[in-house]
Short mmCIF file of C-alpha atoms in Angstrom, two decimals:
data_model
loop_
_atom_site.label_atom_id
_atom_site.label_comp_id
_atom_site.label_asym_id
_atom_site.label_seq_id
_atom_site.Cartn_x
_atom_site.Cartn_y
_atom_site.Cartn_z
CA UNK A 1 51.80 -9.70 23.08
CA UNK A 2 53.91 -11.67 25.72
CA UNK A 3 57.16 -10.24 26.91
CA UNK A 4 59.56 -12.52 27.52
CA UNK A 5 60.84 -10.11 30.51
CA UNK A 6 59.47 -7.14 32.20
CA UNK A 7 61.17 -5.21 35.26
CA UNK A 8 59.27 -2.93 37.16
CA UNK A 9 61.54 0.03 38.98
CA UNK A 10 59.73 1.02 42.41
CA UNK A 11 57.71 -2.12 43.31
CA UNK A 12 55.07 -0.67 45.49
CA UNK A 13 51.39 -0.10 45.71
CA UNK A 14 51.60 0.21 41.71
CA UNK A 15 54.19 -1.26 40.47
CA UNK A 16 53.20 -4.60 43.09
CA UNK A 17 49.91 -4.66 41.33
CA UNK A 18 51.12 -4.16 37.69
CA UNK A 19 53.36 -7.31 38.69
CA UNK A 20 50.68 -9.15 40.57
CA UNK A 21 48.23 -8.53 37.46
CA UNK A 22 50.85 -9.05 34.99
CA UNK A 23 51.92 -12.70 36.03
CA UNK A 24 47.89 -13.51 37.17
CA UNK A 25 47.24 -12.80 32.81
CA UNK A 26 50.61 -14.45 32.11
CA UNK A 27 51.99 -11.13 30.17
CA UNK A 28 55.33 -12.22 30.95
CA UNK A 29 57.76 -15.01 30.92
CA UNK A 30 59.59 -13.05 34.07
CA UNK A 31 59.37 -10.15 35.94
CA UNK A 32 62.15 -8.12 37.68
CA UNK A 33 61.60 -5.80 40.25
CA UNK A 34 63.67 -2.95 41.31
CA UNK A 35 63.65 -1.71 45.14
CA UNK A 36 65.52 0.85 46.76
CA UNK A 37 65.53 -0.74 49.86
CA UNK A 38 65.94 -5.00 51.05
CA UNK A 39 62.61 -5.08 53.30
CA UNK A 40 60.79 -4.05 50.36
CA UNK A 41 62.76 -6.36 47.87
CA UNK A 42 61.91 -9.29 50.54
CA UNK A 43 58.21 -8.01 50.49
CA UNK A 44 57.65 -7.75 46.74
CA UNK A 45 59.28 -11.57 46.78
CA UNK A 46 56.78 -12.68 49.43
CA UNK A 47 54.00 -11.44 47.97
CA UNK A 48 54.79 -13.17 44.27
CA UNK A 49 54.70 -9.74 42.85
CA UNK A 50 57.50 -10.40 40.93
CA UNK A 51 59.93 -13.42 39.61
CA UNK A 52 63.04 -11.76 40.92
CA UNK A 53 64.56 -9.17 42.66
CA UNK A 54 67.69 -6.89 43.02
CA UNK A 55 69.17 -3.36 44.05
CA UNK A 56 71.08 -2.64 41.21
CA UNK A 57 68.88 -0.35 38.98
CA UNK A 58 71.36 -0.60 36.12
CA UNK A 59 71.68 -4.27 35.95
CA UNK A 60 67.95 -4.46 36.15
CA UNK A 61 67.04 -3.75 32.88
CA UNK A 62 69.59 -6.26 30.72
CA UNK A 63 67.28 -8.62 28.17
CA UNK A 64 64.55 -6.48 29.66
CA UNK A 65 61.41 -5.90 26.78
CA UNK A 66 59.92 -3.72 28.91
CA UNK A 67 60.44 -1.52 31.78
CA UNK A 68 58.45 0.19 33.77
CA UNK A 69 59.03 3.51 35.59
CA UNK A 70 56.61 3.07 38.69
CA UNK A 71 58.42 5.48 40.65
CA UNK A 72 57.20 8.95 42.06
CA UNK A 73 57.03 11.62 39.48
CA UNK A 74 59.86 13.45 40.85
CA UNK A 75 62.44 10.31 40.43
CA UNK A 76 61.21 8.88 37.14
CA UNK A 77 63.76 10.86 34.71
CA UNK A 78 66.26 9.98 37.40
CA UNK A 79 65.71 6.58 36.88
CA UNK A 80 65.61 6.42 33.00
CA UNK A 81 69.23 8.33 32.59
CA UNK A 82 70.70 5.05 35.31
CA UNK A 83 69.42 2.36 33.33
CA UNK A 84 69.71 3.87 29.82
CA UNK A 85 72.94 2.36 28.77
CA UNK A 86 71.94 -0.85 29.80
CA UNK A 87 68.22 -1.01 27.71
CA UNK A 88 67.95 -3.79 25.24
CA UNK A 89 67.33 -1.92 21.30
CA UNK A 90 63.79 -1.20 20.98
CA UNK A 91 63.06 -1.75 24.46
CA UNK A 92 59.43 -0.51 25.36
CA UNK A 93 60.01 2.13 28.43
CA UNK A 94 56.86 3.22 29.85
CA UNK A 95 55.95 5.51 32.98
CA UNK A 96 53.18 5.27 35.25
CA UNK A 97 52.77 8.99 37.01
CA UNK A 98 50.33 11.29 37.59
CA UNK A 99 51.95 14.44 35.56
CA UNK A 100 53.21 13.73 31.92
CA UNK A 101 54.26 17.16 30.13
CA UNK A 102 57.44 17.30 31.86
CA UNK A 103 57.96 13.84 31.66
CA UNK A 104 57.22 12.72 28.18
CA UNK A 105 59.42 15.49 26.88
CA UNK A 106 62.53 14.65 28.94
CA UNK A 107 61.78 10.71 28.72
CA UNK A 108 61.19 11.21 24.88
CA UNK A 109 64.49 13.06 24.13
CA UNK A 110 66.59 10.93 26.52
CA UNK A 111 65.45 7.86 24.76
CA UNK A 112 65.94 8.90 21.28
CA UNK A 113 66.22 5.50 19.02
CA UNK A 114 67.69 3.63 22.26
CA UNK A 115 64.55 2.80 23.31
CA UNK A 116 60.65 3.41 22.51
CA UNK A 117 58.84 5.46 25.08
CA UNK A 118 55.21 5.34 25.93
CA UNK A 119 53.87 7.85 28.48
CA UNK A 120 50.84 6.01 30.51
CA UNK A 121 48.80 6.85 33.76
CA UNK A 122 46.32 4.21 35.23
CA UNK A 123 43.88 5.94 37.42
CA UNK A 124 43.76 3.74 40.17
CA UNK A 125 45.41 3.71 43.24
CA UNK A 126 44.96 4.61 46.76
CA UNK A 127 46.16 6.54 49.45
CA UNK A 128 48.02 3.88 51.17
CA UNK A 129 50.75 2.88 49.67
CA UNK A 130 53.42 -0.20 49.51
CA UNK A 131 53.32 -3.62 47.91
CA UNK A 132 51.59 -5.07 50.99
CA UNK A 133 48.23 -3.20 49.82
CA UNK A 134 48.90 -4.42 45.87
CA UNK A 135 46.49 -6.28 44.36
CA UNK A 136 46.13 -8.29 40.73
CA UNK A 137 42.95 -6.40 40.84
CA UNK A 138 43.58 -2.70 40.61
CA UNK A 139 43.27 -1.89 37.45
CA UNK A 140 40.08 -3.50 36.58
CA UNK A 141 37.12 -1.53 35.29
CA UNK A 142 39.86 1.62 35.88
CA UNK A 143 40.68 4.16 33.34
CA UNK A 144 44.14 4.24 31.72
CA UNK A 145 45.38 7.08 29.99
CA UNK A 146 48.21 6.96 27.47
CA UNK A 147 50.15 10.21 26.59
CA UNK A 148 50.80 9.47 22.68
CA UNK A 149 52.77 12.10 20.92
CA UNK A 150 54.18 12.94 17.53
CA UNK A 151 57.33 10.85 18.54
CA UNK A 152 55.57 8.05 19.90
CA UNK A 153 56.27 4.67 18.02
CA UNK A 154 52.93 3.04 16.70
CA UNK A 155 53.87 -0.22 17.80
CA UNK A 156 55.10 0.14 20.83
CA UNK A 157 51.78 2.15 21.63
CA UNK A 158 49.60 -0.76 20.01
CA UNK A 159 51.66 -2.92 22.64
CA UNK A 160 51.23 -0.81 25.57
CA UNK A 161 47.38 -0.09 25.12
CA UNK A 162 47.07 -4.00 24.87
CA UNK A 163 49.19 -4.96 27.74
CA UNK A 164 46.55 -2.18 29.88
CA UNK A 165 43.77 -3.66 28.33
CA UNK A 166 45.19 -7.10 29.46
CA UNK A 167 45.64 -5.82 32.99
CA UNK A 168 41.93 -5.06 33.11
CA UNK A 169 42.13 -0.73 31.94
CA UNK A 170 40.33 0.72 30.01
CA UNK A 171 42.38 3.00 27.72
CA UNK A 172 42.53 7.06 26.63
CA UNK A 173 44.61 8.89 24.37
CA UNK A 174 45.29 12.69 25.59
CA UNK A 175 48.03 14.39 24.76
CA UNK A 176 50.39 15.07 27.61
CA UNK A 177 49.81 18.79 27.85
CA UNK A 178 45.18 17.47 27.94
CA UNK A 179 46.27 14.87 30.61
CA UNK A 180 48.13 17.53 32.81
CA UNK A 181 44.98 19.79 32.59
CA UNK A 182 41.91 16.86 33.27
CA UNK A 183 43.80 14.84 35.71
CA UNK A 184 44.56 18.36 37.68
CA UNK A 185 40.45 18.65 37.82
CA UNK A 186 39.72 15.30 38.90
CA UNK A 187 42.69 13.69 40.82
CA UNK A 188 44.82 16.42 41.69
CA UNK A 189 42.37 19.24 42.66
CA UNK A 190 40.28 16.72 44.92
CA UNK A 191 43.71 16.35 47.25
CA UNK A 192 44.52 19.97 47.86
CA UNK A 193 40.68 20.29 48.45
CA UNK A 194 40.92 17.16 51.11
CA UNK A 195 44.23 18.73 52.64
CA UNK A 196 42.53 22.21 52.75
CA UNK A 197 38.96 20.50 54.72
CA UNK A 198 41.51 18.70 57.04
CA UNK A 199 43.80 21.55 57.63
CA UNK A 200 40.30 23.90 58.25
CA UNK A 201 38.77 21.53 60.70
CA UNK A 202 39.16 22.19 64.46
CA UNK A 203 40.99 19.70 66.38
CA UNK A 204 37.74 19.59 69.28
CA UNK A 205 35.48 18.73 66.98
CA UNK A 206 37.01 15.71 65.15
CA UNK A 207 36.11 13.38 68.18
CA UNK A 208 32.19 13.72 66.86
CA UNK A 209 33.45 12.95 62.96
CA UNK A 210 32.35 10.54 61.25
CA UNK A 211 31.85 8.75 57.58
CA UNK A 212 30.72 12.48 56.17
CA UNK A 213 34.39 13.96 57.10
CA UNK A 214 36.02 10.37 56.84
CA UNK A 215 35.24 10.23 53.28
CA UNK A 216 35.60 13.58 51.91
CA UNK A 217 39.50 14.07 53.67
CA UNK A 218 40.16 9.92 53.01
CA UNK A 219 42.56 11.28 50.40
CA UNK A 220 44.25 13.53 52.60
CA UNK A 221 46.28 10.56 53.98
CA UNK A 222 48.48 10.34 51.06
CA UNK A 223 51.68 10.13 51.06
CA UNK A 224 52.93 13.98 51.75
CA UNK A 225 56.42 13.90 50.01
CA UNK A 226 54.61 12.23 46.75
CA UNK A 227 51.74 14.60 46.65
CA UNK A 228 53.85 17.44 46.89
CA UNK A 229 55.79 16.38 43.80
CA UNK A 230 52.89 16.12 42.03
CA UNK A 231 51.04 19.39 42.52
CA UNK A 232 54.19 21.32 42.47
CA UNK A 233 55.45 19.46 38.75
CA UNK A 234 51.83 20.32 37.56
CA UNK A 235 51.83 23.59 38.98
CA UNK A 236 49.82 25.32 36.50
CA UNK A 237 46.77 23.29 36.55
CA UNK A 238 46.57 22.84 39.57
CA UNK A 239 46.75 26.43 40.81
CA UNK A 240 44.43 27.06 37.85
CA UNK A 241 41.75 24.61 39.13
CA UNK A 242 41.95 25.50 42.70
CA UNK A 243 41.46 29.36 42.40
CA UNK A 244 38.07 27.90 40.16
CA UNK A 245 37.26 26.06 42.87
CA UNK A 246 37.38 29.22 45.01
CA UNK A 247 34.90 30.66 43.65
CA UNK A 248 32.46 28.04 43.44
CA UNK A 249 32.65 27.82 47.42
CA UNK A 250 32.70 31.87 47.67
CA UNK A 251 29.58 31.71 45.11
CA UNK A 252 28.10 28.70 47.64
CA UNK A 253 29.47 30.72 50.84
CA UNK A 254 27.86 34.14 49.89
CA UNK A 255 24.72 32.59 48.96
CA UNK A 256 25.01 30.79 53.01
CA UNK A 257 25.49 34.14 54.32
CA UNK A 258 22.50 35.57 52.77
CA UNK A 259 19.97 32.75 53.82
CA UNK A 260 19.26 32.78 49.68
CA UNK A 261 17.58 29.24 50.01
CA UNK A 262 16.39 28.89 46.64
CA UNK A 263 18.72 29.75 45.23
CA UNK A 264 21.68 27.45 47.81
CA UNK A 265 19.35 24.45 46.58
CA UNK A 266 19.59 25.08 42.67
CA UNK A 267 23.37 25.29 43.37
CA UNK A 268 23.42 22.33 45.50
CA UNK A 269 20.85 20.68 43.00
CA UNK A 270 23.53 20.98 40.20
CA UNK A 271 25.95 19.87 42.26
CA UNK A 272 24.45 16.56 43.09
CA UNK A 273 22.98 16.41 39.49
CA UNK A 274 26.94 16.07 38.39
CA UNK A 275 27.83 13.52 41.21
CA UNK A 276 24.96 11.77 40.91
CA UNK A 277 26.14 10.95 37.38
CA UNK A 278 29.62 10.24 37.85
CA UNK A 279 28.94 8.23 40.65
CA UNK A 280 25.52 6.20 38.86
CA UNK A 281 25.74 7.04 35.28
CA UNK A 282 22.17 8.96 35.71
#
């Protein structure tokens, strides 16, 4: 399905790709973007991100097909109420953030039969941000979950799950409450874990760091005002998986403390065992 015009609110490292990969597969006829601020309205321009540009969320959105919400989680709702009046009938509104229970049930009841809302999540990203660091490229190869619902319209999902496929995702159907709990394990967890190794290492010794510490805290440079808007909007799972993860290094820390080397290495084995898979299907 081609849209004959999209406009992405919050053109940055996300929304800049999405645009970027959107125009590369022709999805569109034209893309609007939506910036908060002129320097990044100039940059999303320069880059060909997007068709056109403008400040004026609410105006944004008129003969729009779709729209999507690639602003942080804690502005997204925020956004949706401004350009509600304004949304074309049967507009398809989708969201791109990391937590979707609170979401999909505001987005869902705000919409009612103005609009059809889709609740999706690629899983891509990084931890710089901005539409300088977009690429057509992102999603490729990269899971993309989609939050369907008892509410959610069929075709408006069969549209959505296309136009990801299109972008290069591969796409999942979890329920909103599923995707709060298994992104928490793998995406969310993994930051407050980075944050916590950062925060725990001494200032003297990171002069003699290198790729080990580089890599495991690498996710510890994003953006603090966005990461704290996620954790604390999935609150539950989060807290849930890092007091599971507490024991696992207490389990790994007592066994350290005793010198129990047979049994650190079956651990450790495991451990790798479950990497090793992730990371080269074996």
């Amino acid at each position: 399905m081609k849209f004959k015009q999209i406009t992405i609110i919050g053109v940055g490292l996300i929304g800049g790709s999405i645009g970027l990969a959107a125009k590369k597969h022709k999805l569109a006829g034209r893309i609007i973007g939506v910036t908060a601020h002129k320097d990044s309205l100039k940059k999303a321009l320069k880059r060909k991100a997007i068709d056109g540009g403008t400040l004026d969320l609410k105006k944004s959105v008129i003969n729009s097909d779709m729209v999507i919400l690639a602003t942080p989680v804690d502005k997204v709702i925020g956004a949706l109420k401004k350009v509600l009046p304004n949304l074309k009938k049967d507009c398809i509104v989708i969201d791109v953030a990391s937590v979707k229970g609170r979401i999909v049930r505001d987005a869902e009841r705000i919409v009612s039969s103005k609009a059809r809302f889709v609740g999706t999540h690629p899983m891509a990203g990084s931890e710089q941000r901005g539409v300088d660091k977009a690429s057509s490229r992102l999603f490729s190869g990269t899971p993309c979950i989609i939050t369907k619902t008892g509410k959610t319209d069929r075709t408006a999902l069969r549209a959505v799950k296309d136009f990801w496929k299109k972008l290069g995702s591969k796409t999942y159907e979890l329920s909103p409450r599923e995707h709060d709990r298994r992104v928490s394990n793998i995406s969310h967890l993994p930051h407050a874990v980075a944050a916590a190794l950062s925060l725990a290492a001494d200032e003297s010794s990171l002069k003699f760091a290198s790729t080990g510490f580089g890599g495991t805290t690498r996710i510890a440079s994003g953006d603090p005002d966005l990461w704290s808007a996620i954790l604390t909007d999935n609150s539950a799972s989060a807290s849930a998986d890092i007091k599971k993860y507490s024991r696992q290094l207490e389990i790994i820390g007592k066994l350290i403390k005793a010198k129990d080397m047979p049994k650190l290495k079956i651990v450790l084995s495991e451990a790798k065992k479950k990497r090793d898979k992730f990371a080269y299907g074996k």
